[in-house]
Coordinates of C-alpha atoms in Angstrom, one line a residue:
Chain A
M1 CA 47.6 89.2 27.5
T2 CA 51.2 88.9 26.7
K3 CA 52.9 92.2 27.2
I4 CA 55.3 93.5 24.6
F5 CA 58.1 93.3 27.2
E6 CA 57.5 89.6 27.6
T7 CA 57.9 88.8 23.9
P8 CA 61.4 88.1 22.5
L9 CA 62.0 90.7 19.8
Y10 CA 65.5 89.6 18.8
A11 CA 65.8 86.0 19.9
Y12 CA 69.2 84.3 19.7
K13 CA 70.1 83.1 16.2
R14 CA 73.4 81.6 15.2
S15 CA 75.4 84.1 13.3
K16 CA 77.9 83.3 10.5
D17 CA 80.7 84.7 12.7
Q18 CA 80.3 81.7 15.0
G19 CA 82.6 78.9 13.8
A20 CA 84.5 81.2 11.4
G21 CA 88.1 80.3 11.3
A22 CA 89.5 83.7 12.4
P23 CA 87.4 86.3 14.2
I24 CA 85.4 88.5 11.8
R25 CA 86.1 92.2 12.0
H26 CA 83.1 94.5 12.0
K27 CA 83.1 98.3 11.5
V28 CA 81.2 99.1 14.6
V29 CA 79.9 97.0 17.5
I30 CA 77.4 98.4 19.9
I31 CA 76.9 96.7 23.3
G32 CA 73.3 97.0 24.6
A33 CA 70.0 97.1 22.6
G34 CA 68.4 99.7 24.9
P35 CA 67.2 103.1 23.7
V36 CA 70.7 104.5 23.4
G37 CA 72.3 101.5 21.7
L38 CA 69.4 101.1 19.2
A39 CA 69.4 104.8 18.3
M40 CA 73.2 104.7 17.8
G41 CA 72.9 101.7 15.5
I42 CA 70.1 103.2 13.5
D43 CA 72.0 106.5 13.1
L44 CA 75.2 104.7 11.8
A45 CA 73.3 102.2 9.6
Q46 CA 71.3 105.0 7.9
E47 CA 74.7 106.4 6.9
G48 CA 75.7 103.1 5.5
I49 CA 78.1 102.1 8.3
E50 CA 78.1 98.4 9.1
T51 CA 76.9 98.0 12.7
V52 CA 76.3 95.0 14.9
I53 CA 74.3 95.5 18.1
I54 CA 74.9 92.9 20.8
D55 CA 72.7 92.3 23.8
D56 CA 72.7 89.5 26.3
N57 CA 68.9 89.7 26.5
D58 CA 66.3 89.2 23.7
K59 CA 63.5 91.5 24.8
V60 CA 62.7 95.2 25.2
S61 CA 62.9 96.9 28.6
F62 CA 61.0 95.1 31.4
G63 CA 58.5 97.5 32.9
S64 CA 58.0 101.1 31.8
R65 CA 61.3 102.6 33.3
A66 CA 62.0 105.8 31.3
I67 CA 58.6 107.3 30.5
C68 CA 59.2 111.0 29.7
F69 CA 60.7 111.9 26.3
A70 CA 61.6 115.4 25.5
K71 CA 61.4 117.5 22.3
R72 CA 65.0 117.3 21.3
P73 CA 65.2 113.4 21.4
L74 CA 62.0 113.4 19.4
E75 CA 63.6 115.6 16.8
I76 CA 66.6 113.3 16.8
L77 CA 64.2 110.3 16.3
D78 CA 62.7 112.2 13.3
R79 CA 66.1 112.2 11.7
L80 CA 66.4 108.5 12.5
G81 CA 63.0 107.9 10.8
C82 CA 61.0 106.8 13.8
G83 CA 59.8 110.0 15.6
Q84 CA 56.2 109.7 14.4
P85 CA 55.2 106.4 16.0
M86 CA 56.6 107.7 19.4
V87 CA 54.5 110.9 19.1
D88 CA 51.4 109.0 17.9
K89 CA 51.5 106.6 20.8
G90 CA 52.8 109.0 23.5
V91 CA 50.7 111.1 25.8
E92 CA 51.2 114.8 25.6
W93 CA 50.9 116.9 28.7
D94 CA 51.3 120.6 29.6
V95 CA 49.8 121.0 33.0
G96 CA 51.5 120.2 36.3
K97 CA 50.2 120.5 39.9
V98 CA 52.2 120.8 43.0
F99 CA 50.8 119.7 46.3
F100 CA 52.3 120.3 49.8
D101 CA 51.0 118.5 52.8
D102 CA 47.2 118.2 52.3
R103 CA 46.7 121.1 49.8
E104 CA 47.3 122.0 46.2
V105 CA 49.8 124.9 46.4
Y106 CA 49.8 125.8 42.7
K107 CA 49.3 124.7 39.2
F108 CA 51.4 125.4 36.2
D109 CA 51.1 125.2 32.4
L110 CA 54.3 124.6 30.6
L111 CA 52.8 126.8 27.9
P112 CA 54.9 125.2 25.2
E113 CA 56.3 127.7 22.7
E114 CA 54.4 127.7 19.4
G115 CA 56.0 126.8 16.1
H116 CA 57.7 123.5 16.9
Q117 CA 56.8 120.3 15.0
R118 CA 57.3 118.3 18.2
P119 CA 55.7 118.7 21.6
A120 CA 57.8 119.7 24.7
F121 CA 57.3 116.1 26.1
V122 CA 55.5 112.9 25.5
N123 CA 55.1 110.2 28.1
L124 CA 55.7 106.8 26.6
Q125 CA 56.8 103.5 28.3
Q126 CA 60.4 102.6 27.5
Y127 CA 59.2 99.2 26.2
Y128 CA 57.2 101.0 23.4
F129 CA 60.1 103.3 22.8
E130 CA 62.5 100.3 22.3
E131 CA 59.9 98.4 20.3
Y132 CA 59.6 101.3 17.8
L133 CA 63.4 101.5 17.5
V134 CA 63.6 97.8 16.9
N135 CA 60.9 98.2 14.2
R136 CA 63.0 100.8 12.6
V137 CA 66.1 98.5 12.7
R138 CA 64.0 95.8 10.9
E139 CA 62.8 98.3 8.3
L140 CA 66.4 99.3 7.6
E141 CA 67.5 95.7 7.5
A142 CA 64.7 94.9 5.0
A143 CA 66.0 97.9 2.9
G144 CA 69.5 96.3 2.9
A145 CA 71.1 98.6 5.4
P146 CA 74.1 97.0 7.2
I147 CA 72.6 96.5 10.7
E148 CA 72.1 93.4 12.8
I149 CA 70.9 92.8 16.4
R150 CA 72.3 89.8 18.1
G151 CA 70.2 88.8 21.1
G152 CA 71.4 86.2 23.6
N153 CA 75.0 87.3 23.0
K154 CA 76.9 88.3 26.1
V155 CA 80.3 89.9 26.0
T156 CA 82.6 88.3 28.5
A157 CA 86.0 89.7 27.6
I158 CA 87.3 92.8 25.8
G159 CA 90.8 93.5 24.4
T160 CA 91.7 97.0 23.3
H161 CA 94.3 97.6 20.5
D162 CA 95.5 100.7 18.6
D163 CA 93.3 100.0 15.6
H164 CA 90.6 97.6 16.8
V165 CA 88.9 96.0 19.7
T166 CA 88.5 92.2 20.3
L167 CA 85.5 90.7 21.9
E168 CA 84.8 87.3 23.4
I169 CA 81.1 86.5 23.3
D170 CA 79.1 83.8 25.1
T171 CA 76.0 82.3 23.6
Q172 CA 73.8 79.3 24.3
E173 CA 75.9 77.5 21.7
G174 CA 79.2 78.4 23.2
S175 CA 81.5 81.3 22.8
Y176 CA 83.1 83.0 19.8
N177 CA 85.4 85.9 19.1
L178 CA 84.9 88.9 17.0
E179 CA 86.6 92.2 16.3
A180 CA 85.4 95.7 15.9
E181 CA 87.1 98.8 14.4
W182 CA 85.1 100.8 16.9
L183 CA 83.2 99.8 20.0
I184 CA 80.3 101.7 21.6
P185 CA 79.2 100.4 24.9
C186 CA 75.6 101.5 25.7
D187 CA 75.1 98.9 28.4
G188 CA 73.6 101.0 31.1
A189 CA 74.5 102.4 34.5
G190 CA 75.9 99.0 35.6
S191 CA 77.9 98.7 32.4
P192 CA 79.7 95.4 32.5
T193 CA 82.0 96.8 29.7
R194 CA 83.1 99.6 31.9
K195 CA 83.9 97.1 34.7
M196 CA 85.8 94.8 32.3
L197 CA 87.9 97.7 31.2
G198 CA 88.5 98.7 34.8
L199 CA 87.2 102.2 34.3
D200 CA 86.0 104.6 37.0
F201 CA 82.5 105.8 37.6
V202 CA 82.6 108.3 40.4
G203 CA 79.9 110.5 41.9
R204 CA 77.4 111.0 44.6
V205 CA 75.2 108.3 46.2
F206 CA 71.7 109.4 47.4
E207 CA 70.6 107.5 50.4
D208 CA 67.0 107.0 49.4
N209 CA 64.6 104.5 47.9
F210 CA 61.7 105.1 45.6
L211 CA 58.9 102.7 44.8
I212 CA 57.7 102.8 41.2
A213 CA 54.3 101.3 40.6
D214 CA 52.7 101.3 37.2
V215 CA 49.0 100.8 37.6
I216 CA 46.3 100.3 35.1
M217 CA 43.2 102.1 36.1
E218 CA 40.0 103.5 34.7
A219 CA 40.3 106.9 36.5
D220 CA 39.3 110.4 35.8
F221 CA 42.6 111.9 36.7
P222 CA 43.5 114.5 34.1
T223 CA 46.6 114.2 31.9
E224 CA 48.7 116.2 34.2
R225 CA 51.9 115.7 36.2
W226 CA 51.0 115.8 39.9
F227 CA 53.8 116.1 42.5
W228 CA 53.3 115.9 46.2
F229 CA 55.8 117.1 48.8
D230 CA 55.1 115.6 52.2
P231 CA 51.6 114.4 51.5
P232 CA 49.3 112.9 54.2
F233 CA 49.5 109.5 52.5
N234 CA 53.3 109.4 52.5
K235 CA 54.3 111.6 55.4
G236 CA 57.7 113.2 55.2
Q237 CA 58.3 111.9 51.7
S238 CA 57.3 112.7 48.1
A239 CA 55.0 111.3 45.5
L240 CA 54.4 111.6 41.8
L241 CA 51.5 110.7 39.5
H242 CA 52.0 110.8 35.8
K243 CA 50.0 109.3 32.9
Q244 CA 51.3 106.9 30.3
P245 CA 49.5 105.4 27.2
D246 CA 47.0 102.5 27.6
G247 CA 45.5 103.8 30.8
V248 CA 48.8 103.1 32.7
W249 CA 49.7 105.5 35.4
R250 CA 53.2 105.9 36.8
I251 CA 53.2 106.3 40.6
D252 CA 56.5 107.1 42.3
L253 CA 56.6 107.0 46.1
Q254 CA 59.6 108.0 48.1
L255 CA 60.3 105.5 50.8
G256 CA 63.4 106.7 52.6
W257 CA 66.6 104.8 53.2
D258 CA 66.0 102.3 55.9
I259 CA 63.6 99.9 54.4
D260 CA 63.3 96.2 53.4
K261 CA 63.1 96.3 49.7
E262 CA 61.8 92.8 49.1
E263 CA 59.0 93.4 51.7
E264 CA 58.1 96.8 50.2
K265 CA 57.8 95.3 46.7
K266 CA 55.2 92.8 47.7
P267 CA 51.7 93.6 46.4
E268 CA 50.2 93.2 49.9
N269 CA 52.4 96.2 51.0
V270 CA 52.2 98.2 47.7
I271 CA 48.4 98.1 47.4
P272 CA 47.5 99.7 50.7
R273 CA 50.0 102.5 49.9
L274 CA 48.3 103.1 46.6
K275 CA 44.8 103.0 48.1
A276 CA 45.9 105.6 50.6
M277 CA 47.0 107.8 47.7
L278 CA 44.2 107.1 45.1
G279 CA 41.3 106.5 47.5
D280 CA 39.6 103.3 48.4
D281 CA 37.1 103.3 45.6
V282 CA 39.5 103.5 42.7
Q283 CA 39.9 100.2 40.9
F284 CA 43.4 99.5 39.7
E285 CA 45.7 96.7 38.6
L286 CA 49.4 96.5 39.2
E287 CA 51.4 96.2 35.9
W288 CA 54.9 96.6 37.3
V289 CA 56.5 97.4 40.6
S290 CA 60.1 98.2 41.2
I291 CA 62.3 99.9 43.9
Y292 CA 65.1 102.0 42.8
T293 CA 67.9 104.0 44.4
F294 CA 70.1 106.3 42.4
Q295 CA 73.4 108.0 42.1
C296 CA 74.6 111.0 40.1
R297 CA 77.9 110.1 38.6
R298 CA 79.9 109.9 35.4
M299 CA 83.0 108.4 33.9
E300 CA 85.9 110.8 33.9
A301 CA 86.3 110.3 30.1
F302 CA 83.7 108.9 27.7
R303 CA 86.3 108.0 25.1
H304 CA 89.0 105.5 25.6
G305 CA 90.8 105.0 22.3
R306 CA 88.6 102.9 20.1
V307 CA 85.9 102.6 22.8
M308 CA 83.3 105.3 23.2
F309 CA 80.8 105.0 26.0
A310 CA 77.3 106.5 25.6
G311 CA 74.1 106.8 27.7
D312 CA 73.9 105.6 31.3
A313 CA 77.0 103.6 30.8
A314 CA 78.9 106.9 30.7
H315 CA 76.8 109.0 33.0
Q316 CA 74.0 108.4 35.5
V317 CA 71.5 110.9 36.9
S318 CA 68.6 110.8 39.3
P319 CA 65.3 110.4 37.4
F320 CA 64.0 113.9 38.3
G321 CA 64.0 115.8 35.1
A322 CA 64.0 112.9 32.7
R323 CA 67.6 113.4 31.8
G324 CA 68.7 109.8 31.5
A325 CA 67.4 108.3 28.2
N326 CA 67.0 111.9 26.8
S327 CA 70.6 112.7 27.3
G328 CA 71.7 109.3 26.0
L329 CA 70.0 110.1 22.7
Q330 CA 71.9 113.3 22.5
D331 CA 75.1 111.3 23.0
T332 CA 74.4 109.2 19.9
D333 CA 73.4 112.3 18.0
N334 CA 76.7 113.9 18.8
L335 CA 78.8 110.8 18.1
A336 CA 77.3 109.3 14.9
W337 CA 78.4 112.0 12.4
K338 CA 81.8 112.4 13.9
L339 CA 82.5 108.7 13.8
K340 CA 81.3 108.6 10.2
L341 CA 83.7 111.4 9.1
V342 CA 86.6 109.8 10.9
M343 CA 85.9 106.4 9.4
E344 CA 85.7 107.9 6.0
G345 CA 89.0 109.7 6.5
K346 CA 87.3 113.1 6.1
A347 CA 88.2 114.3 9.6
P348 CA 91.1 113.6 12.0
D349 CA 90.7 111.1 14.8
S350 CA 90.9 114.0 17.2
L351 CA 87.3 115.0 16.2
L352 CA 86.2 112.1 18.4
D353 CA 87.8 113.9 21.4
S354 CA 85.2 116.6 20.9
Y355 CA 82.5 113.9 21.6
N356 CA 84.1 113.6 25.0
A357 CA 84.4 117.3 25.6
E358 CA 80.8 118.1 24.5
R359 CA 79.0 115.3 26.1
V360 CA 81.0 115.5 29.4
H361 CA 79.8 119.1 29.4
G362 CA 76.2 117.9 28.8
A363 CA 76.5 115.2 31.5
E364 CA 77.8 117.8 34.0
E365 CA 74.8 120.0 33.3
N366 CA 72.4 117.1 33.7
I367 CA 74.1 115.9 37.0
L368 CA 73.9 119.4 38.4
N369 CA 70.2 119.8 37.6
S370 CA 69.2 116.4 38.7
S371 CA 71.2 116.7 42.0
R372 CA 69.6 120.0 42.8
S373 CA 66.1 118.5 42.2
T374 CA 67.0 115.6 44.4
D375 CA 68.2 118.0 47.1
F376 CA 64.9 119.9 47.0
I377 CA 62.8 116.8 47.0
T378 CA 64.7 115.0 49.7
P379 CA 66.4 117.8 51.8
K380 CA 69.7 116.5 53.4
S381 CA 69.6 118.7 56.5
E382 CA 67.1 120.3 58.8
M383 CA 67.9 123.8 57.4
S384 CA 67.6 122.5 53.9
R385 CA 64.1 121.1 54.8
L386 CA 63.1 124.4 56.5
L387 CA 64.1 126.4 53.4
R388 CA 62.3 123.9 51.1
D389 CA 59.1 124.1 53.2
A390 CA 59.3 127.9 53.3
V391 CA 59.5 128.0 49.5
L392 CA 56.5 125.7 49.3
D393 CA 54.5 127.7 51.8
L394 CA 55.2 130.9 50.0
S395 CA 54.5 129.4 46.6
E396 CA 50.8 128.9 47.4
H397 CA 50.2 132.7 47.4
H398 CA 53.2 134.3 45.7
E399 CA 54.4 133.7 42.2
F400 CA 57.9 134.6 43.0
A401 CA 58.5 131.4 45.0
R402 CA 57.4 129.1 42.2
P403 CA 60.5 129.1 40.1
L404 CA 62.3 127.9 43.3
V405 CA 60.1 124.8 43.6
N406 CA 62.2 122.0 42.1
S407 CA 60.5 118.7 41.5
G408 CA 62.7 118.1 38.4
R409 CA 64.0 120.5 35.8
L410 CA 62.9 118.8 32.6
S411 CA 65.4 117.9 30.0
V412 CA 66.4 120.5 27.5
P413 CA 69.3 120.1 25.0
C414 CA 72.7 121.2 26.2
T415 CA 74.4 124.1 24.5
Y416 CA 78.1 123.3 23.8
D417 CA 79.4 126.6 25.0
G418 CA 83.2 126.7 24.7
S419 CA 83.4 123.7 22.4
P420 CA 86.5 123.5 20.3
L421 CA 84.2 123.0 17.3
N422 CA 82.5 126.4 17.7
S423 CA 83.6 129.5 15.8
S424 CA 83.2 132.7 17.7
D425 CA 79.8 134.3 17.5
A426 CA 79.9 137.1 14.9
L427 CA 76.1 137.8 14.7
D428 CA 74.2 140.2 16.9
G429 CA 71.5 137.5 17.2
P430 CA 69.5 135.7 19.9
A431 CA 71.4 133.9 22.6
R432 CA 69.4 130.7 22.1
T433 CA 71.0 130.2 18.6
R434 CA 74.6 131.1 19.5
P435 CA 77.3 128.7 18.4
G436 CA 77.0 125.4 20.3
S437 CA 73.2 125.6 20.5
A438 CA 70.8 122.9 19.2
C439 CA 68.8 124.6 16.5
P440 CA 65.2 125.4 17.6
D441 CA 62.5 124.4 15.2
V442 CA 60.6 127.0 13.2
P443 CA 57.4 126.6 11.1
L444 CA 57.9 127.1 7.4
G445 CA 54.5 127.1 5.8
D446 CA 53.3 123.5 5.9
D447 CA 56.7 122.2 6.9
Y448 CA 59.3 122.8 9.6
L449 CA 63.0 123.8 9.6
L450 CA 64.5 120.8 11.3
P451 CA 63.5 118.2 8.7
K452 CA 65.0 120.5 6.1
L453 CA 68.3 120.6 8.0
G454 CA 68.3 116.8 8.1
G455 CA 71.6 115.2 9.1
K456 CA 74.2 116.9 6.9
F457 CA 76.3 120.1 7.3
T458 CA 74.1 122.9 6.1
L459 CA 74.7 126.6 5.3
L460 CA 71.5 128.3 6.4
T461 CA 71.1 131.7 4.9
I462 CA 68.3 134.1 6.0
D463 CA 68.0 137.0 3.7
A464 CA 71.7 136.6 2.7
D465 CA 73.6 135.5 -0.3
A466 CA 76.0 132.6 -0.4
P467 CA 77.1 129.8 -2.8
D468 CA 74.6 126.9 -3.2
M469 CA 77.4 124.5 -2.3
V470 CA 80.6 124.8 -0.4
E471 CA 83.2 122.1 -0.5
E472 CA 86.1 122.3 2.0
D473 CA 88.6 119.4 2.3
G474 CA 86.1 116.6 1.7
I475 CA 83.2 118.2 3.6
T476 CA 80.3 119.2 1.4
V477 CA 77.9 121.8 2.7
A478 CA 74.7 122.6 0.9
R479 CA 72.9 125.8 1.3
L480 CA 69.3 126.2 2.6
A481 CA 68.2 129.6 1.6
L482 CA 65.4 131.2 3.6
S483 CA 63.8 134.6 4.1
V484 CA 62.1 135.9 7.2
K485 CA 59.1 136.1 4.9
D486 CA 59.0 132.3 4.7
D487 CA 57.6 132.2 8.3
K488 CA 54.6 134.4 8.9
S489 CA 54.6 133.6 12.6
G490 CA 57.8 135.6 13.1
A491 CA 59.6 132.6 14.8
L492 CA 62.4 132.5 12.3
K493 CA 63.2 136.1 12.9
A494 CA 62.8 135.8 16.7
R495 CA 64.9 132.6 17.0
Y496 CA 67.6 133.2 14.4
M497 CA 67.8 136.9 13.6
G498 CA 66.9 139.1 16.6
D499 CA 67.9 142.6 15.6
A500 CA 70.0 141.4 12.6
T501 CA 68.7 141.9 9.1
S502 CA 70.6 139.0 7.5
A503 CA 72.2 135.9 8.9
V504 CA 74.3 132.9 7.7
Y505 CA 74.6 129.9 10.0
L506 CA 76.8 126.9 9.6
I507 CA 74.9 124.0 11.1
R508 CA 76.4 120.6 12.0
P509 CA 74.9 117.2 11.1
D510 CA 73.5 117.0 14.7
Q511 CA 71.7 120.3 14.1
H512 CA 73.8 122.3 16.5
V513 CA 75.1 125.7 15.4
A514 CA 78.8 125.8 14.6
A515 CA 79.2 129.4 13.4
R516 CA 77.1 132.4 12.5
R517 CA 77.7 135.7 10.9
P518 CA 75.6 138.5 9.3
N519 CA 76.9 137.7 5.8
Y520 CA 78.7 134.9 3.9
D521 CA 82.5 135.3 3.9
D522 CA 84.2 132.5 2.0
N523 CA 87.4 132.4 4.0
L524 CA 85.7 132.6 7.4
F525 CA 83.1 129.9 6.6
R526 CA 85.7 127.6 5.2
A527 CA 87.7 128.0 8.4
A528 CA 84.5 127.4 10.4
I529 CA 83.9 124.1 8.5
R530 CA 87.5 123.0 9.2
R531 CA 87.1 123.9 12.9
A532 CA 83.7 122.1 13.1
T533 CA 85.4 119.0 11.8
G534 CA 88.4 119.1 14.2
K535 CA 90.9 120.5 11.6
E536 CA 91.8 123.8 13.3
Chain B
M1 CA 58.4 153.9 48.5
T2 CA 57.9 150.9 46.2
D3 CA 55.6 147.9 46.6
L4 CA 57.2 144.6 47.5
I5 CA 58.1 142.6 44.5
L6 CA 56.2 139.3 44.6
T7 CA 56.8 138.1 41.1
P8 CA 59.9 136.2 40.1
N9 CA 62.8 138.6 40.2
I10 CA 66.0 136.5 40.4
D11 CA 67.7 135.3 37.2
G12 CA 69.0 131.8 37.6
A13 CA 66.7 130.9 40.5
D14 CA 68.3 127.4 40.8
D15 CA 71.8 128.9 41.1
F16 CA 70.6 131.2 43.9
Y17 CA 68.9 128.4 45.8
A18 CA 72.0 126.2 45.5
E19 CA 74.2 129.0 46.7
L20 CA 71.9 129.5 49.7
L21 CA 72.0 125.8 50.6
T22 CA 75.7 125.6 50.2
A23 CA 76.1 128.5 52.6
H24 CA 74.5 126.3 55.3
D25 CA 76.6 123.2 54.4
G26 CA 78.2 121.7 57.5
L27 CA 76.7 124.2 60.0
S28 CA 74.9 123.2 63.2
K29 CA 71.2 124.2 63.4
E30 CA 72.2 127.0 65.7
D31 CA 74.8 128.3 63.4
S32 CA 72.4 128.0 60.5
D33 CA 69.8 130.0 62.3
A34 CA 72.3 132.7 63.1
L35 CA 73.4 132.8 59.4
N36 CA 69.8 133.3 58.4
A37 CA 69.3 136.0 60.9
R38 CA 72.4 137.9 59.6
L39 CA 71.2 137.4 56.1
V40 CA 67.8 138.9 56.8
L41 CA 69.4 142.0 58.3
V42 CA 71.9 142.4 55.4
L43 CA 69.1 142.0 52.8
A44 CA 66.8 144.4 54.7
N45 CA 69.5 147.0 54.7
H46 CA 70.0 146.6 51.0
I47 CA 66.3 147.0 50.4
G48 CA 66.2 150.1 52.7
D49 CA 62.6 150.9 51.7
R50 CA 60.6 150.7 55.0
K51 CA 57.3 150.1 53.3
A52 CA 58.7 147.2 51.3
I53 CA 60.3 145.7 54.4
S54 CA 57.1 145.9 56.3
Q55 CA 55.3 144.2 53.5
A56 CA 58.0 141.5 53.4
I57 CA 57.5 140.8 57.1
K58 CA 53.8 140.5 56.6
T59 CA 54.3 138.2 53.6
A60 CA 56.7 135.9 55.5
K61 CA 54.2 135.6 58.3
L62 CA 51.9 134.0 55.7
G63 CA 49.1 136.4 56.7
R64 CA 49.0 134.9 60.2

């Protein structure tokens, strides 16, 4: 059977730009057709912005790679018109088990909060994730949206100018030049673009190797996340077992620093390790094996004039917590609407600096969390290991120690506290919806709140009066009028009102809160709209 | 006299744990052990409650 990741999905085709007399100038060029580049392209093309995605390859991700997709990125994908296939195919899970040495120390249930359209997580191989994004690109193309993927196109040189970027691109038919008003490199942790521009990428190296094996097996393991600290089958190291669709299981084995990677990757060495873990009688087939090391680092600035980096190209984290692809999608969510307003002349160029401020803040949070998980999983000193083992020993019998066990703090959206786009909080409401927060979903009869917010500025009123439409300096804000009575579960009140009896929220196109007050005040909300678009 | 609290009682557990690890950064094993010993004494004094402290000692011995 040919796997989807072996099939060219955007094979090289000669484009009309090749052989054009002078370089053709495009609105936006994205480098890299991975999860982040594709999501970025879809977001812009849906808004009618002409976008070309360039990739030196022609296939989706080889091997499963990123497998755990969190609620917020799924909500973003809903806005991009392709959340449903991800959820339909993905495996949902709630239960995790933690093992220490030869025993199960405890079991947890994520107990996902009710009243959200999307689950807390789905497990889905990156190749499916990318395939569904490519399908969405094809759907948009067919509907006449200005988007194009150019496979087999490799960027070899970049020139930056005040009002555009020039690119030299290599193909099997030779090289050609093109220009872009804006360039968005999403070309991964090893970003060739970053290197071509001579930009920094500083952080912490972790001296460790992990073996990833995706195995196909007919096994009765439940759909749970199992994590072992110091198991008998991998002494002194860690292990992870996690289910993916199609009977594929992700197995992650820590190997330590001083190993021969090529040797360890050989099936004759991998298979005995897996048998020791799974038992001799379990039948399995290897789908993909890889060894990875990781670093936690980021660029000092994600924006460099007309070039805006997104995803792993801008920031890299350890895999614990699934904060890589998930945070990359939040980058695109943050950038798309800002770029659109700037391109349309409806917001000043400086609005794009807030992309840098907000997403650097997000990257810092992700790096902090994933570094802490890594330090717990692979203690760096004897005392660190003693404390870690003490936590695990106590966790077997005492609930208090369990929050200290850290095998990955799973990705949650970053709150942009202190963002220059926020207005000060004027509602005595819940902290989770303070300015800067990503809006939590709420059930509304047969529907949900987030699809109603969509991707435009919204004035959400809950038991409060306001004009149906506010227009401020080119920004149109439509009202969504709700009452706490619209949600019998009480989630709308709990998540957006708290003790308040009325509330008015200004919500950004990326569904983050910009401002909130108990009542509509024309002057103050107009100021909030200006602030949220970089005009104050 | 209160019972020893054995349910989660620290807000920001990850911050606490990181602070504890950071306190040990760069110390020799001997210095780290000494730090832990002083920390136990300081915390025990803060708790004050003899019954709670006795229960804590028993808990830390993992019932052995």
